[in-house]
PDB file of C-alpha atoms in Angstrom:
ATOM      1  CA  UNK A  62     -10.765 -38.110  -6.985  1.00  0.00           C
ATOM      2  CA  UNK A  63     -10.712 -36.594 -10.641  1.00  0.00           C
ATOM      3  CA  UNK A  64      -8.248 -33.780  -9.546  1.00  0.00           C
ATOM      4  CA  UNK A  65      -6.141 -35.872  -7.827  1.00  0.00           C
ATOM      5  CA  UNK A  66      -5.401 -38.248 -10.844  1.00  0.00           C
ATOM      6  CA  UNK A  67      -1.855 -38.280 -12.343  1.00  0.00           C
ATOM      7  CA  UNK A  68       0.219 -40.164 -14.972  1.00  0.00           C
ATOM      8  CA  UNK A  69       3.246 -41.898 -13.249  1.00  0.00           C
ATOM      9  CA  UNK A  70       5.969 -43.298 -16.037  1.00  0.00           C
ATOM     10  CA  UNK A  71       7.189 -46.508 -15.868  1.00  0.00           C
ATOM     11  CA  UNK A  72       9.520 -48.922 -18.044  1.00  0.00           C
ATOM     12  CA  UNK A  73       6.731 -51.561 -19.569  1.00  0.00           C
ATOM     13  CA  UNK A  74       8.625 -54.715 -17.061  1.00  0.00           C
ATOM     14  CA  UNK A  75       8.663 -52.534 -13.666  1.00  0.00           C
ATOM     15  CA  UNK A  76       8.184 -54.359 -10.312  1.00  0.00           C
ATOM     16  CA  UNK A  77       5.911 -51.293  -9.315  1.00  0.00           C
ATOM     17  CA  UNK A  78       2.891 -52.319 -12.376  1.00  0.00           C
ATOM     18  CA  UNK A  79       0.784 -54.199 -10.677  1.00  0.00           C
ATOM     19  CA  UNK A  80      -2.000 -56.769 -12.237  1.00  0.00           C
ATOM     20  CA  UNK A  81      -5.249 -54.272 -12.351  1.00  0.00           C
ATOM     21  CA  UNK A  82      -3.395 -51.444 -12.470  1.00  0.00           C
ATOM     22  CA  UNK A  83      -5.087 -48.783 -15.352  1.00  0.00           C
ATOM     23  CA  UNK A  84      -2.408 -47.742 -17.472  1.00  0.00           C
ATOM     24  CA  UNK A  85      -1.710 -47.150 -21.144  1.00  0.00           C
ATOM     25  CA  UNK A  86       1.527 -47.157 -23.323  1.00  0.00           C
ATOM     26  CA  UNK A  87       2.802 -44.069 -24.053  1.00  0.00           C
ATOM     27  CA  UNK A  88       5.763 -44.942 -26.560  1.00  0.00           C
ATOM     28  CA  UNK A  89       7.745 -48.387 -26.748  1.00  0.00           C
ATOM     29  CA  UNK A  90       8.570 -49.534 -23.669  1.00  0.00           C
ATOM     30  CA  UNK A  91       7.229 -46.659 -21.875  1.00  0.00           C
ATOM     31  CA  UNK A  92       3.801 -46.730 -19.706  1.00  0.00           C
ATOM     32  CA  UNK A  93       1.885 -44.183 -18.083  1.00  0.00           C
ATOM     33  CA  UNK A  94       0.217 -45.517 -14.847  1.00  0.00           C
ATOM     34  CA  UNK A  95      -2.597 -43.732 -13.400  1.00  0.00           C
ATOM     35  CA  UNK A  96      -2.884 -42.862 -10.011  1.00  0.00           C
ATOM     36  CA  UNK A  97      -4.035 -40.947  -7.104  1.00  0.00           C
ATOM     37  CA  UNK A  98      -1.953 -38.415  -5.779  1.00  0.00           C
ATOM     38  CA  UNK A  99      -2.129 -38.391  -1.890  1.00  0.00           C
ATOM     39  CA  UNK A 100      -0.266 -36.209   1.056  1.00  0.00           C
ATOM     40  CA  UNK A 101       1.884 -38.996   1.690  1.00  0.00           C
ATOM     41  CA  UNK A 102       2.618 -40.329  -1.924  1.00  0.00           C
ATOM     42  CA  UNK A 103       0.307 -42.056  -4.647  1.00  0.00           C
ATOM     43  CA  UNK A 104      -1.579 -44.737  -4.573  1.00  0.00           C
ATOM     44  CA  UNK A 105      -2.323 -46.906  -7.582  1.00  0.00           C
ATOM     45  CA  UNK A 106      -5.568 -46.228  -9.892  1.00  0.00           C
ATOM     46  CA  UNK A 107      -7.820 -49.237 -10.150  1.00  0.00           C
ATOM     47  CA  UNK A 108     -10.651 -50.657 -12.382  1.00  0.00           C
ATOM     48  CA  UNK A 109     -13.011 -50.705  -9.427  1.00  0.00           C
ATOM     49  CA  UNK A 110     -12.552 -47.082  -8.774  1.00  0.00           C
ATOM     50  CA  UNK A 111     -13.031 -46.326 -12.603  1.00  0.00           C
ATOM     51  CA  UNK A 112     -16.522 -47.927 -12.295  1.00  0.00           C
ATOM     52  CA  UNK A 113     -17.249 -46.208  -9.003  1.00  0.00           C
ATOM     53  CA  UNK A 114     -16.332 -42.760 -10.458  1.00  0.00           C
ATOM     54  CA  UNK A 115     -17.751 -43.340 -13.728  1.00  0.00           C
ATOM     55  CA  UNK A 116     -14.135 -42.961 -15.652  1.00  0.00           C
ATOM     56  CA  UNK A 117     -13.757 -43.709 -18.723  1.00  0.00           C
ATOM     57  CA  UNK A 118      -9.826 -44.879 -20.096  1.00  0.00           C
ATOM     58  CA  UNK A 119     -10.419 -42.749 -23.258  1.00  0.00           C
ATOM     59  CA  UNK A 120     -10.727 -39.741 -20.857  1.00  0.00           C
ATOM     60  CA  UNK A 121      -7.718 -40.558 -18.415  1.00  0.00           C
ATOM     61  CA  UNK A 122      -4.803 -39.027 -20.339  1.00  0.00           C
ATOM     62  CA  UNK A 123      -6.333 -35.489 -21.373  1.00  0.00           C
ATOM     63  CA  UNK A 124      -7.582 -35.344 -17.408  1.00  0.00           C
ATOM     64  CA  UNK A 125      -4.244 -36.363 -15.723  1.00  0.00           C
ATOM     65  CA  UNK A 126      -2.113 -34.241 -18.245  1.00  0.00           C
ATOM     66  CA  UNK A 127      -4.778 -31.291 -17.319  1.00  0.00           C
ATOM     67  CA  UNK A 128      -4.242 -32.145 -13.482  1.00  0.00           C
ATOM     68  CA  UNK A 129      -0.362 -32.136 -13.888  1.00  0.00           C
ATOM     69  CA  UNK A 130      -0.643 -28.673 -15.524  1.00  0.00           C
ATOM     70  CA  UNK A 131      -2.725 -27.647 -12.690  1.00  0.00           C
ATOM     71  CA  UNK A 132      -0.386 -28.610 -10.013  1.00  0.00           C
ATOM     72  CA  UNK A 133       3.289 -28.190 -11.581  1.00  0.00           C
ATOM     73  CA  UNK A 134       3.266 -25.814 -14.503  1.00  0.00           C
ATOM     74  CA  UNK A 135       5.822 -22.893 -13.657  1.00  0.00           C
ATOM     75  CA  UNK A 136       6.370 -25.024 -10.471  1.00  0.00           C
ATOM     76  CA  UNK A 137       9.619 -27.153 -11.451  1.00  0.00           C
ATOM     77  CA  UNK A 138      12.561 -25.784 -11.402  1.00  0.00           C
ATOM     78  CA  UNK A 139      15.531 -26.438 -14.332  1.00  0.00           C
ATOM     79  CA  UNK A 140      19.652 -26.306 -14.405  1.00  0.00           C
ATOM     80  CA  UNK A 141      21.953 -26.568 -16.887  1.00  0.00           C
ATOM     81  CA  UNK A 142      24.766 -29.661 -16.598  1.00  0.00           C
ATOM     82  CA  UNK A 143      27.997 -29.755 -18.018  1.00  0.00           C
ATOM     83  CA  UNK A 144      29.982 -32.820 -17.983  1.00  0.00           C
ATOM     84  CA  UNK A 145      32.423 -31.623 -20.437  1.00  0.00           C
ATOM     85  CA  UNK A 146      35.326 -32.451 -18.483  1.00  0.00           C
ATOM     86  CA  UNK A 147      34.454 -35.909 -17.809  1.00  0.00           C
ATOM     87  CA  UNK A 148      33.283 -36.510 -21.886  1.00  0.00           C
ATOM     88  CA  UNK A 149      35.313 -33.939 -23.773  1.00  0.00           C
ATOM     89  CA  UNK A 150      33.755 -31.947 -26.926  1.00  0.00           C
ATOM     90  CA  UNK A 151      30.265 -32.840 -25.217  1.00  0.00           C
ATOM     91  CA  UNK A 152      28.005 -29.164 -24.680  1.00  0.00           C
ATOM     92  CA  UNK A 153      25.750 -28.778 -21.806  1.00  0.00           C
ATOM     93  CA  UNK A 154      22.033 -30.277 -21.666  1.00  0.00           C
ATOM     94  CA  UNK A 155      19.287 -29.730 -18.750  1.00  0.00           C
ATOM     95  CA  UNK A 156      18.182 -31.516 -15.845  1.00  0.00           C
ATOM     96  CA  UNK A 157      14.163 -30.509 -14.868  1.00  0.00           C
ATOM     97  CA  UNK A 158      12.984 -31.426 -10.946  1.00  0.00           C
ATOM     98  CA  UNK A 159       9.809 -31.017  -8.776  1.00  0.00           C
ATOM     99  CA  UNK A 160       8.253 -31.730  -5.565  1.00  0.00           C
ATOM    100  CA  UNK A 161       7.492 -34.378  -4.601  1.00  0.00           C
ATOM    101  CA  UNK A 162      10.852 -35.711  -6.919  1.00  0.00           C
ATOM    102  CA  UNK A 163       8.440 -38.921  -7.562  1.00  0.00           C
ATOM    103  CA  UNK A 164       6.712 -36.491  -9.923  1.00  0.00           C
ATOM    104  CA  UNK A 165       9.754 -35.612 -11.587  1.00  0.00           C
ATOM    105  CA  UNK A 166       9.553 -37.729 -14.806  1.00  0.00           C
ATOM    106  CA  UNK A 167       6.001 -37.166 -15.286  1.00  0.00           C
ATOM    107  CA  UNK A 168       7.390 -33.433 -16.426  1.00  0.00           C
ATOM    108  CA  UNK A 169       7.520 -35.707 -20.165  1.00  0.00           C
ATOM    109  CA  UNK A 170       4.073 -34.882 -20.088  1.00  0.00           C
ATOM    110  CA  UNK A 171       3.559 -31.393 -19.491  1.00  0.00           C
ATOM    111  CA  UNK A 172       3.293 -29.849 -22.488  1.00  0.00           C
ATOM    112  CA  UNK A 173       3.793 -25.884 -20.688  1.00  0.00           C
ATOM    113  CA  UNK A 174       6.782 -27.006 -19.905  1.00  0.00           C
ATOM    114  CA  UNK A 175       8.348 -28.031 -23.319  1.00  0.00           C
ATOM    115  CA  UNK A 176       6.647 -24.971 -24.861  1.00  0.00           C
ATOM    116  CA  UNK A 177       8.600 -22.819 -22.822  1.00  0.00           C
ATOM    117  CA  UNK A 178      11.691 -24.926 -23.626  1.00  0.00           C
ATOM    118  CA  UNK A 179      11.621 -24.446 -27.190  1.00  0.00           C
ATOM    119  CA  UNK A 180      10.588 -21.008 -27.047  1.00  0.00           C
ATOM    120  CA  UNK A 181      14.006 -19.936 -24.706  1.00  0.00           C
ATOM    121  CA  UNK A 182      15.927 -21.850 -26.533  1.00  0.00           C
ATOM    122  CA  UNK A 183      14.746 -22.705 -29.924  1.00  0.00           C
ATOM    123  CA  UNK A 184      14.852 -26.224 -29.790  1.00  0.00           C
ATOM    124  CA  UNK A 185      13.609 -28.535 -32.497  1.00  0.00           C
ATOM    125  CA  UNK A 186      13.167 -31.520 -31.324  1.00  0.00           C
ATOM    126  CA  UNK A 187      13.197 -32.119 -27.646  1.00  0.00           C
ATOM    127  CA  UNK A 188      14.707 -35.483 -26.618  1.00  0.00           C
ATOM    128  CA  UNK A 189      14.698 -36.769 -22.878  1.00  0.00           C
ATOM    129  CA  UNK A 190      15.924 -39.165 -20.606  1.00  0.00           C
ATOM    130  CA  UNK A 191      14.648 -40.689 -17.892  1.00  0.00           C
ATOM    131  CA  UNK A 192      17.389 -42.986 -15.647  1.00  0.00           C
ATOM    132  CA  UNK A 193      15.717 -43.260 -12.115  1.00  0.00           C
ATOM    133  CA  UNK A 194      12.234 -42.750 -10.880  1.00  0.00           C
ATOM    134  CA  UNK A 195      13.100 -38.992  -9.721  1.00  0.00           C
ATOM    135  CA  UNK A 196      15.450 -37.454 -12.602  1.00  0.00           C
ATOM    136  CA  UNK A 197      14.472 -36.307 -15.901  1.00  0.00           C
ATOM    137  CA  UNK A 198      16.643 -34.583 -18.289  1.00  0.00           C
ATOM    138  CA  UNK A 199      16.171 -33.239 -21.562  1.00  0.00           C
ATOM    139  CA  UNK A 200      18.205 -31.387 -24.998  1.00  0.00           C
ATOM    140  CA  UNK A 201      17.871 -30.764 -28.145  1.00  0.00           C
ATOM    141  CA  UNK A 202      18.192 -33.489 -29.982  1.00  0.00           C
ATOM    142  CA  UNK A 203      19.029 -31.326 -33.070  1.00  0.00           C
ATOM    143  CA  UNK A 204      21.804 -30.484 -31.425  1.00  0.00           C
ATOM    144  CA  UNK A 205      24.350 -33.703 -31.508  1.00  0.00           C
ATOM    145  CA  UNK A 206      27.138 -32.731 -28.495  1.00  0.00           C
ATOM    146  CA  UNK A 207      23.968 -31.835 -26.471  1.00  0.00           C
ATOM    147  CA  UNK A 208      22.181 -35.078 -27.530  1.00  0.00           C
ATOM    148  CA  UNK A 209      25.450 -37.260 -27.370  1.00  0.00           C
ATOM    149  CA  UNK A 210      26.176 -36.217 -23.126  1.00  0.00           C
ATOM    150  CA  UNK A 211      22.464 -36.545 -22.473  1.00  0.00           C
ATOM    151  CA  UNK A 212      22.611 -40.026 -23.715  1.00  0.00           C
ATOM    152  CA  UNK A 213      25.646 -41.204 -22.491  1.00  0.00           C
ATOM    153  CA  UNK A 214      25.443 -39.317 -18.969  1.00  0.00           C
ATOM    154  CA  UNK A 215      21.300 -41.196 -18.912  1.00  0.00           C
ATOM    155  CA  UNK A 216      23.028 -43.980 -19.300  1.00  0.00           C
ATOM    156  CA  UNK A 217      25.647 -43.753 -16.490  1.00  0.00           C
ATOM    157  CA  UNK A 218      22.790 -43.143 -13.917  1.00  0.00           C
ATOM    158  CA  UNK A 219      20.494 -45.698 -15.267  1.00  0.00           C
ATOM    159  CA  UNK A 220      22.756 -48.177 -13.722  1.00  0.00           C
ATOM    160  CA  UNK A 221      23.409 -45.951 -10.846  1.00  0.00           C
ATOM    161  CA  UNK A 222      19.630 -46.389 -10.299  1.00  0.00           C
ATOM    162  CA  UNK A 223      19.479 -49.765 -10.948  1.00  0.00           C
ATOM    163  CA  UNK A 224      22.164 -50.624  -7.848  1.00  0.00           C
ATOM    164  CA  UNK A 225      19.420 -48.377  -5.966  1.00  0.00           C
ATOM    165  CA  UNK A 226      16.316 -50.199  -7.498  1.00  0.00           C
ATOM    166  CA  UNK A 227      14.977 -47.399  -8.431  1.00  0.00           C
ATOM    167  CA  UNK A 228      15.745 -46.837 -12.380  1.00  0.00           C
ATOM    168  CA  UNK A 229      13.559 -45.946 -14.583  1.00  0.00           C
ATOM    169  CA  UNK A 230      14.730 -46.350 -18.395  1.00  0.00           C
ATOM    170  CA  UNK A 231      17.944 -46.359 -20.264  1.00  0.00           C
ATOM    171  CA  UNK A 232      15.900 -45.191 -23.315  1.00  0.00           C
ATOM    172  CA  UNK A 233      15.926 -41.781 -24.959  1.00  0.00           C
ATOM    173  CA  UNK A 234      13.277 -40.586 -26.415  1.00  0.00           C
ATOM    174  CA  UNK A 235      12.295 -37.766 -29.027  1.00  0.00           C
ATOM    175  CA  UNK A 236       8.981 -35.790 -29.041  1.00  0.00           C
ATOM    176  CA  UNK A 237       8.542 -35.393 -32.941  1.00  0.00           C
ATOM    177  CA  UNK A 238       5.244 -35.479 -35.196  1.00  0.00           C
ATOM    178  CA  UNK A 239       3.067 -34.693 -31.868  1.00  0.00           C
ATOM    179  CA  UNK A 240       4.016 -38.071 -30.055  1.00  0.00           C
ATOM    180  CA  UNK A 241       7.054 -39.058 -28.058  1.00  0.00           C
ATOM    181  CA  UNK A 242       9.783 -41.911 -30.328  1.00  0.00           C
ATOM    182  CA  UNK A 243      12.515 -44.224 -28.934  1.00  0.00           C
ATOM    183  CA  UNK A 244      15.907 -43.079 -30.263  1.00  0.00           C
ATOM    184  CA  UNK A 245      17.064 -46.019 -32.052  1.00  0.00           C
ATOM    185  CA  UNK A 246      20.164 -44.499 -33.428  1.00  0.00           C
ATOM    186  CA  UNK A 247      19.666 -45.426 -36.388  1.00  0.00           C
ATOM    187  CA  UNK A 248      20.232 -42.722 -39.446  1.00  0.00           C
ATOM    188  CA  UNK A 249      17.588 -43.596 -41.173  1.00  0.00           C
ATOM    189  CA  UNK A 250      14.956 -42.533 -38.393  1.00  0.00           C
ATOM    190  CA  UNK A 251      17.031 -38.391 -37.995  1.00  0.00           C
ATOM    191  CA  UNK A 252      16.062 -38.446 -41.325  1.00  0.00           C
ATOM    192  CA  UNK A 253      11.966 -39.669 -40.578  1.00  0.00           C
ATOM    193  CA  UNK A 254      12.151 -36.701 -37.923  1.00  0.00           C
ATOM    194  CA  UNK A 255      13.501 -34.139 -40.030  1.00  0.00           C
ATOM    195  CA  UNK A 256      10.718 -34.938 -42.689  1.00  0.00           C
ATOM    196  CA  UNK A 257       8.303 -34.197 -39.737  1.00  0.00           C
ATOM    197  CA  UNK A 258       9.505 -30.948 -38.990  1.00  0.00           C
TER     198      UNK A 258
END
């Protein structure tokens, strides 16, 4: 069962969180939710199956983020979009999938992943957006026509996905200072991040 453990992401009120369900918060609003990845889907980690296979919660987030490596690093694939017709003076930002697309914004976590990011393109601060249960996209914060289409074309789909039940978050958030932050935009908190850099 160890190998098979993953973190899920959910917004803190989804219908999916279940009473007895292990999870942990991974920045406001945000949860990770543990659970067993199976042929046919996932299946909910529980606190009876943390006492039968001697788990420990201080333990879960170092072994799912090692199991995600494991399974997706160099796996996911990654496009550039471009909505500058649609929100003029807006540049490009980045859209990451994987299989199965449930997986998708667990991608947050995988630290290969955003290593590789910053390295090809020399982001600074990596900020990302999450609108449905299979769609993750990500820029660089740093860089504000980027930043400004990721948040405002999140936001469109968030309530795309919400029509569809199946949104996610119309947060953005910004990995800075080793641990992911809700954008707030609010000037006082660019200027927290740039401290941190």
């Amino acid at each position: 069962m160890r190998s098979a453990i993953i973190p899920l992401l959910r917004y803190e009120e989804d219908p999916d969180i279940q009473p007895g369900m292990i999870m942990e918060p991974l920045a406001e609003y945000l949860q990770v939710v543990y659970v067993v990845l199976r042929a046919d889907g996932w299946e909910p980690l529980w606190q009876r199956d943390m006492e039968e296979h001697d788990l420990w919660m201080e333990e879960l987030l170092p072994l799912a983020k090692d199991n995600l490596e494991r399974l997706y690093a160099g796996k996911y694939t990654t496009r550039s979009l471009n909505f500058s017709r649609e929100l003029p003076g807006t540049l490009p930002f980045f859209r990451a999938d994987v299989l199965p697309a449930f997986c998708t914004p667990s991608l947050m976590l995988l630290d290969s992943m955003w290593a590789a990011v910053r390295e090809a393109t020399g982001a600074t601060l990596v900020a990302v957006n999450l609108p449905a249960k299979d769609l993750l996209f990500y820029a660089d914060a740093a860089r504000e026509k980027s930043f400004q289409a990721l948040c405002q074309v999140g936001a469109r789909c968030y309530y795309s996905a919400a029509a569809e039940e199946k949104a996610l978050s119309s947060e953005t958030y910004v990995y800075v200072g080793g641990k992911w932050e809700r954008f707030l935009d609010e000037e006082d908190q660019w200027y927290e991040w740039i401290e941190k850099l």
